[in-house]
Amino acid sequence: MHRITLRQIQIFETVARYESHTKAAAIIHMTQPAVSMQMKQLEESMGIKLIERHGKSITLTREGQALRKYTSNIMQSYRALESYVDKLKGCERGNLSVSATTTANHFTSRILSEFSRLHSNVNLTLDVTNRITILKQLEYNEPDLVIMGEPPEGLNLESEIFMNNPLVIIAPANHPLKKQKNIPLEQVLKEKFVSREAGSGTRKAIKKHMKKHQVKCESGLEMSSNEAIKHAVAAGFGLGIVSLHTIELELKSNYLCTLDVETFPILRHWHLVTRKGKHMSHIASAFRQFLLDECTNLT
Ligand code: PGA
């Protein structure tokens, strides 16, 4: 293997994470051709093919995937070194990378923005994606901290609950059942539902709830974001089930209402998750504490 550089490893890591040269280029402030060239040079130095093209999209080859375990370790140690040096110098600088599930983004962005006002020298990255993609990121130990619903068992993760996450049934503001109390579950399930995409944690929790109560929820329309669901429900496509944390403004402005249905809300929690044994940088610890303090005030 010819000489490879830390920068090339960083580029490979970012390309692998986003499966896109263009997105990786934007994240690490390079041009897309420069990223492609560095990837090509890395492949030549190693003498193996790391990525495969499928039209416009790319994926890692089997060798690329195998290599990722090593490159993740290298980048993790590098970030630990960076943060240790900062700590020794007594200065607060560095990077903080947080990944949040789509639903958690509703409060994560606000909390991160308040945190960044207090820590202006910290370079923040927030990746908002659904549960299944977050689990892939955790497998490679990529983000410093993850904010998600229930973490899966058996993935060697450390998690702590920091806030409740009630899932509620939403309807257009003028829905005839709006004022009714304790509506039987079977009655609302006669209506069509607008549901989240496969891979969503919210969808998984709803499925589990319906199974527990031995009922079925008919999906009339599938959408990949809470925003889209809210608009579809308001437009009369059907009912929806979303986290209460995503509809604060819509309830205030009377755009949507929640229905008081038996067995609801589904009680879930938000978790702060990392891979077991992950080095927690000075900044990541500060953000963890900030989040815990902020969310205690919210609940
Ligand atoms: P999601 O998030 O439905 O946006 O994937 C919820 C969760 O983390 O469980």
Coordinates of C-alpha atoms and ligand atoms in Angstrom, one line a residue:
M1 CA 0.0 0.0 0.0
H2 CA 1.4 3.4 -1.0
R3 CA 1.2 6.4 1.3
I4 CA -2.3 7.5 2.2
T5 CA -3.2 10.6 4.1
L6 CA -5.4 11.3 7.0
R7 CA -7.4 13.8 4.8
Q8 CA -8.1 10.9 2.4
I9 CA -9.4 8.8 5.2
Q10 CA -11.6 11.6 6.4
I11 CA -12.9 12.1 2.8
F12 CA -13.6 8.3 2.5
E13 CA -15.4 8.3 5.8
T14 CA -17.6 11.2 4.7
V15 CA -18.4 9.7 1.3
A16 CA -19.2 6.4 2.9
R17 CA -21.5 8.0 5.4
Y18 CA -23.5 10.0 2.9
E19 CA -23.1 7.7 -0.1
S20 CA -22.6 10.8 -2.2
H21 CA -19.5 12.8 -3.4
T22 CA -21.6 16.0 -3.7
K23 CA -22.9 15.8 -0.1
A24 CA -19.5 14.8 1.3
A25 CA -17.9 17.8 -0.6
A26 CA -20.3 20.2 1.0
I27 CA -19.7 18.8 4.5
I28 CA -15.9 19.0 4.3
H29 CA -15.8 22.2 2.3
M30 CA -14.2 20.9 -0.8
T31 CA -15.4 20.8 -4.4
Q32 CA -17.0 17.7 -5.7
P33 CA -14.2 17.0 -8.4
A34 CA -11.6 17.4 -5.6
V35 CA -13.4 14.8 -3.5
S36 CA -13.7 12.4 -6.5
M37 CA -10.0 12.9 -7.2
Q38 CA -8.9 12.1 -3.7
M39 CA -11.1 9.0 -3.7
K40 CA -9.5 7.9 -6.9
Q41 CA -6.0 8.4 -5.5
L42 CA -7.0 6.5 -2.4
E43 CA -8.2 3.6 -4.4
E44 CA -5.0 3.7 -6.5
S45 CA -2.8 3.8 -3.3
M46 CA -4.6 0.9 -1.8
G47 CA -4.9 -1.0 -5.0
I48 CA -8.6 -1.8 -4.3
K49 CA -11.9 -0.5 -5.5
L50 CA -13.8 1.2 -2.7
I51 CA -17.0 2.5 -4.3
E52 CA -19.4 1.4 -7.0
R53 CA -21.5 3.7 -9.2
H54 CA -25.1 3.0 -10.0
G55 CA -26.1 5.8 -12.3
K56 CA -26.1 8.9 -10.2
S57 CA -25.8 7.1 -6.8
I58 CA -22.8 5.3 -5.2
T59 CA -22.4 2.5 -2.7
L60 CA -19.4 1.0 -1.0
T61 CA -17.9 -2.2 -2.4
R62 CA -17.6 -5.2 -0.1
E63 CA -13.9 -4.2 0.4
G64 CA -14.9 -0.6 1.1
Q65 CA -17.3 -1.7 3.7
A66 CA -14.7 -4.0 5.4
L67 CA -12.3 -1.1 5.4
R68 CA -14.7 1.2 7.1
K69 CA -14.3 -0.4 10.5
Y70 CA -10.6 0.6 10.4
T71 CA -11.1 4.1 9.0
S72 CA -13.8 4.8 11.6
N73 CA -11.4 3.8 14.4
I74 CA -8.7 6.1 12.9
M75 CA -11.0 9.1 12.7
Q76 CA -12.4 8.4 16.2
S77 CA -8.9 8.4 17.7
Y78 CA -8.0 11.5 15.7
R79 CA -11.1 13.4 17.1
A80 CA -10.2 12.2 20.6
L81 CA -6.7 13.5 20.1
E82 CA -8.0 16.8 18.9
S83 CA -10.3 17.2 21.8
Y84 CA -7.6 16.2 24.3
V85 CA -5.2 18.8 22.9
D86 CA -8.0 21.5 23.1
K87 CA -8.6 20.5 26.7
L88 CA -4.9 20.7 27.5
K89 CA -4.7 24.1 26.0
G90 CA -7.8 25.1 28.0
C91 CA -9.6 26.3 24.9
E92 CA -13.0 25.3 23.8
R93 CA -12.9 24.5 20.1
G94 CA -13.6 21.4 18.1
N95 CA -16.3 19.6 16.4
L96 CA -19.6 18.2 17.6
S97 CA -21.5 15.9 15.4
V98 CA -25.1 15.1 16.4
S99 CA -27.5 12.8 14.6
A100 CA -31.2 13.0 15.3
T101 CA -34.2 11.1 14.0
T102 CA -36.5 13.2 11.8
T103 CA -39.0 13.5 14.6
A104 CA -36.5 14.6 17.2
N105 CA -35.3 17.4 14.9
H106 CA -38.3 19.5 16.1
F107 CA -36.5 20.2 19.4
T108 CA -32.9 19.3 18.6
S109 CA -32.4 22.2 16.2
R110 CA -33.6 24.7 18.7
I111 CA -31.4 23.2 21.5
L112 CA -28.3 23.0 19.3
S113 CA -28.8 26.6 18.2
E114 CA -28.9 27.7 21.9
F115 CA -25.9 25.6 22.7
S116 CA -24.0 27.1 19.7
R117 CA -24.7 30.6 21.0
L118 CA -22.9 29.7 24.2
H119 CA -20.1 27.8 22.5
S120 CA -19.4 29.9 19.4
N121 CA -16.0 28.2 18.6
V122 CA -17.5 24.8 18.2
N123 CA -18.1 23.5 14.7
L124 CA -21.5 21.8 14.8
T125 CA -22.9 19.2 12.4
L126 CA -26.5 18.0 12.7
D127 CA -27.6 15.1 10.6
V128 CA -31.4 14.6 10.5
T129 CA -32.5 11.2 9.1
N130 CA -34.7 8.3 10.0
R131 CA -34.2 5.6 12.5
I132 CA -32.8 3.0 10.2
T133 CA -30.1 5.3 8.8
I134 CA -29.1 6.4 12.4
L135 CA -28.7 2.7 13.4
K136 CA -26.3 2.3 10.5
Q137 CA -24.3 5.4 11.7
L138 CA -24.2 3.9 15.2
E139 CA -22.8 0.7 13.8
Y140 CA -19.8 2.6 12.5
N141 CA -19.6 4.7 15.6
E142 CA -19.8 7.9 13.5
P143 CA -21.8 10.6 15.4
D144 CA -20.7 11.9 18.8
L145 CA -24.2 11.7 20.1
V146 CA -27.5 10.4 18.7
I147 CA -31.0 11.5 19.7
M148 CA -33.6 8.9 18.9
G149 CA -36.7 7.0 20.1
E150 CA -36.2 3.5 21.6
P151 CA -32.7 2.2 20.7
P152 CA -32.6 -1.4 19.7
E153 CA -31.2 -4.1 22.0
G154 CA -28.0 -6.0 21.2
L155 CA -26.2 -3.3 19.3
N156 CA -23.7 -2.6 22.1
L157 CA -25.1 0.9 22.8
E158 CA -25.3 3.1 25.8
S159 CA -28.5 5.1 26.2
E160 CA -30.2 7.4 28.6
I161 CA -33.8 8.6 28.6
F162 CA -34.0 12.4 28.7
M163 CA -37.6 13.2 27.8
N164 CA -41.1 11.7 27.2
N165 CA -42.2 11.3 23.7
P166 CA -46.0 10.8 23.5
L167 CA -47.5 9.8 20.1
V168 CA -50.9 11.2 19.5
I169 CA -53.6 10.9 16.9
I170 CA -54.0 14.1 14.8
A171 CA -57.0 15.2 12.7
P172 CA -58.1 18.3 10.8
A173 CA -59.1 21.0 13.2
N174 CA -62.8 20.7 12.3
H175 CA -62.9 16.9 12.8
P176 CA -66.4 15.7 14.1
L177 CA -64.8 13.7 16.9
K178 CA -62.7 16.6 18.1
K179 CA -64.6 17.2 21.3
Q180 CA -65.4 13.5 22.1
K181 CA -63.7 11.9 25.1
N182 CA -62.1 8.5 25.2
I183 CA -63.1 7.5 21.6
P184 CA -63.0 3.7 21.1
L185 CA -59.8 2.7 19.2
E186 CA -61.9 0.6 16.8
Q187 CA -63.9 3.6 15.8
V188 CA -61.0 5.7 14.7
L189 CA -59.4 2.8 13.0
K190 CA -62.3 2.7 10.5
E191 CA -60.7 5.9 9.0
K192 CA -57.7 5.9 6.7
F193 CA -54.4 6.9 8.1
V194 CA -51.4 8.8 6.7
S195 CA -48.4 6.9 7.8
R196 CA -44.6 7.3 7.9
E197 CA -42.2 5.4 5.6
A198 CA -40.6 2.0 6.4
G199 CA -37.5 2.6 8.5
S200 CA -39.3 5.2 10.7
G201 CA -39.2 4.7 14.5
T202 CA -42.6 6.3 14.8
R203 CA -44.0 3.8 12.4
K204 CA -42.4 0.9 14.2
A205 CA -43.9 2.1 17.6
I206 CA -47.4 2.4 16.0
K207 CA -47.1 -1.1 14.6
K208 CA -46.1 -2.5 18.0
H209 CA -49.0 -0.7 19.7
M210 CA -51.6 -2.0 17.2
K211 CA -50.2 -5.5 17.6
K212 CA -50.5 -5.2 21.4
H213 CA -54.2 -4.2 21.1
Q214 CA -54.8 -6.8 18.3
V215 CA -56.1 -4.2 15.8
K216 CA -54.9 -3.0 12.4
C217 CA -54.4 0.5 11.2
E218 CA -55.1 0.9 7.5
S219 CA -52.6 3.2 5.8
G220 CA -54.1 5.2 2.9
L221 CA -51.0 7.2 2.1
E222 CA -47.4 6.9 3.1
M223 CA -45.1 9.9 3.5
S224 CA -41.5 10.3 4.6
S225 CA -41.7 13.3 6.9
N226 CA -43.9 14.6 9.8
E227 CA -44.3 17.9 7.9
A228 CA -45.8 16.1 4.9
I229 CA -48.1 14.0 7.2
K230 CA -49.4 17.1 9.0
H231 CA -50.3 18.8 5.7
A232 CA -51.9 15.7 4.3
V233 CA -54.0 15.3 7.5
A234 CA -55.1 19.0 7.4
A235 CA -56.0 18.5 3.8
G236 CA -58.4 15.7 4.7
F237 CA -56.4 12.6 3.5
G238 CA -57.0 10.8 6.8
L239 CA -55.8 10.8 10.4
G240 CA -52.1 10.6 11.4
I241 CA -50.1 9.5 14.4
V242 CA -47.1 11.7 15.3
S243 CA -45.1 12.8 18.2
L244 CA -46.7 15.5 20.2
H245 CA -43.4 17.4 19.9
T246 CA -43.9 17.9 16.2
I247 CA -47.3 19.7 16.4
E248 CA -46.8 22.5 18.9
L249 CA -47.4 25.3 16.3
E250 CA -50.2 23.5 14.5
L251 CA -52.2 23.1 17.7
K252 CA -51.6 26.7 18.7
S253 CA -52.7 28.0 15.3
N254 CA -55.7 25.6 15.2
Y255 CA -54.4 24.0 12.0
L256 CA -54.8 20.5 13.4
C257 CA -56.3 18.9 16.5
T258 CA -55.6 15.8 18.5
L259 CA -58.2 13.2 19.2
D260 CA -58.8 11.7 22.6
V261 CA -58.6 8.0 21.7
E262 CA -58.5 5.1 24.2
T263 CA -55.0 3.6 24.6
F264 CA -53.5 6.9 23.4
P265 CA -51.1 8.6 23.6
I266 CA -48.5 5.9 23.0
L267 CA -46.0 6.5 25.7
R268 CA -42.4 6.6 24.3
H269 CA -39.2 8.3 25.4
W270 CA -36.4 10.2 23.8
H271 CA -33.0 8.7 24.3
L272 CA -29.5 10.0 24.1
V273 CA -27.4 7.2 22.5
T274 CA -23.7 6.4 21.8
R275 CA -21.8 3.3 21.1
K276 CA -20.6 1.6 24.3
G277 CA -17.0 2.7 25.1
K278 CA -17.0 5.7 22.7
H279 CA -14.7 8.5 23.8
M280 CA -16.9 11.4 24.8
S281 CA -15.2 14.7 23.8
H282 CA -15.2 17.7 26.2
I283 CA -17.8 19.4 23.8
A284 CA -20.0 16.3 23.5
S285 CA -20.1 16.0 27.3
A286 CA -21.0 19.7 27.6
F287 CA -23.8 19.3 25.0
R288 CA -25.1 16.2 26.8
Q289 CA -25.4 18.1 30.0
F290 CA -27.0 21.1 28.2
L291 CA -29.6 18.8 26.6
L292 CA -30.5 17.1 29.9
D293 CA -30.9 20.5 31.6
E294 CA -33.0 22.0 28.8
C295 CA -35.3 19.0 28.5
T296 CA -35.9 18.8 32.2
N297 CA -37.4 22.2 31.8
L298 CA -39.6 21.0 28.9
T299 CA -41.1 18.0 30.5
Ligands
PGA1 P1 -38.5 8.7 13.2 O1 -38.1 8.9 14.7 O2 -39.9 8.2 13.2 O3 -38.4 10.1 12.6 O4 -37.6 7.6 12.6 C1 -38.7 8.4 15.8 C2 -37.7 7.5 16.6 O5 -36.5 7.8 16.7 O6 -38.1 6.5 17.1

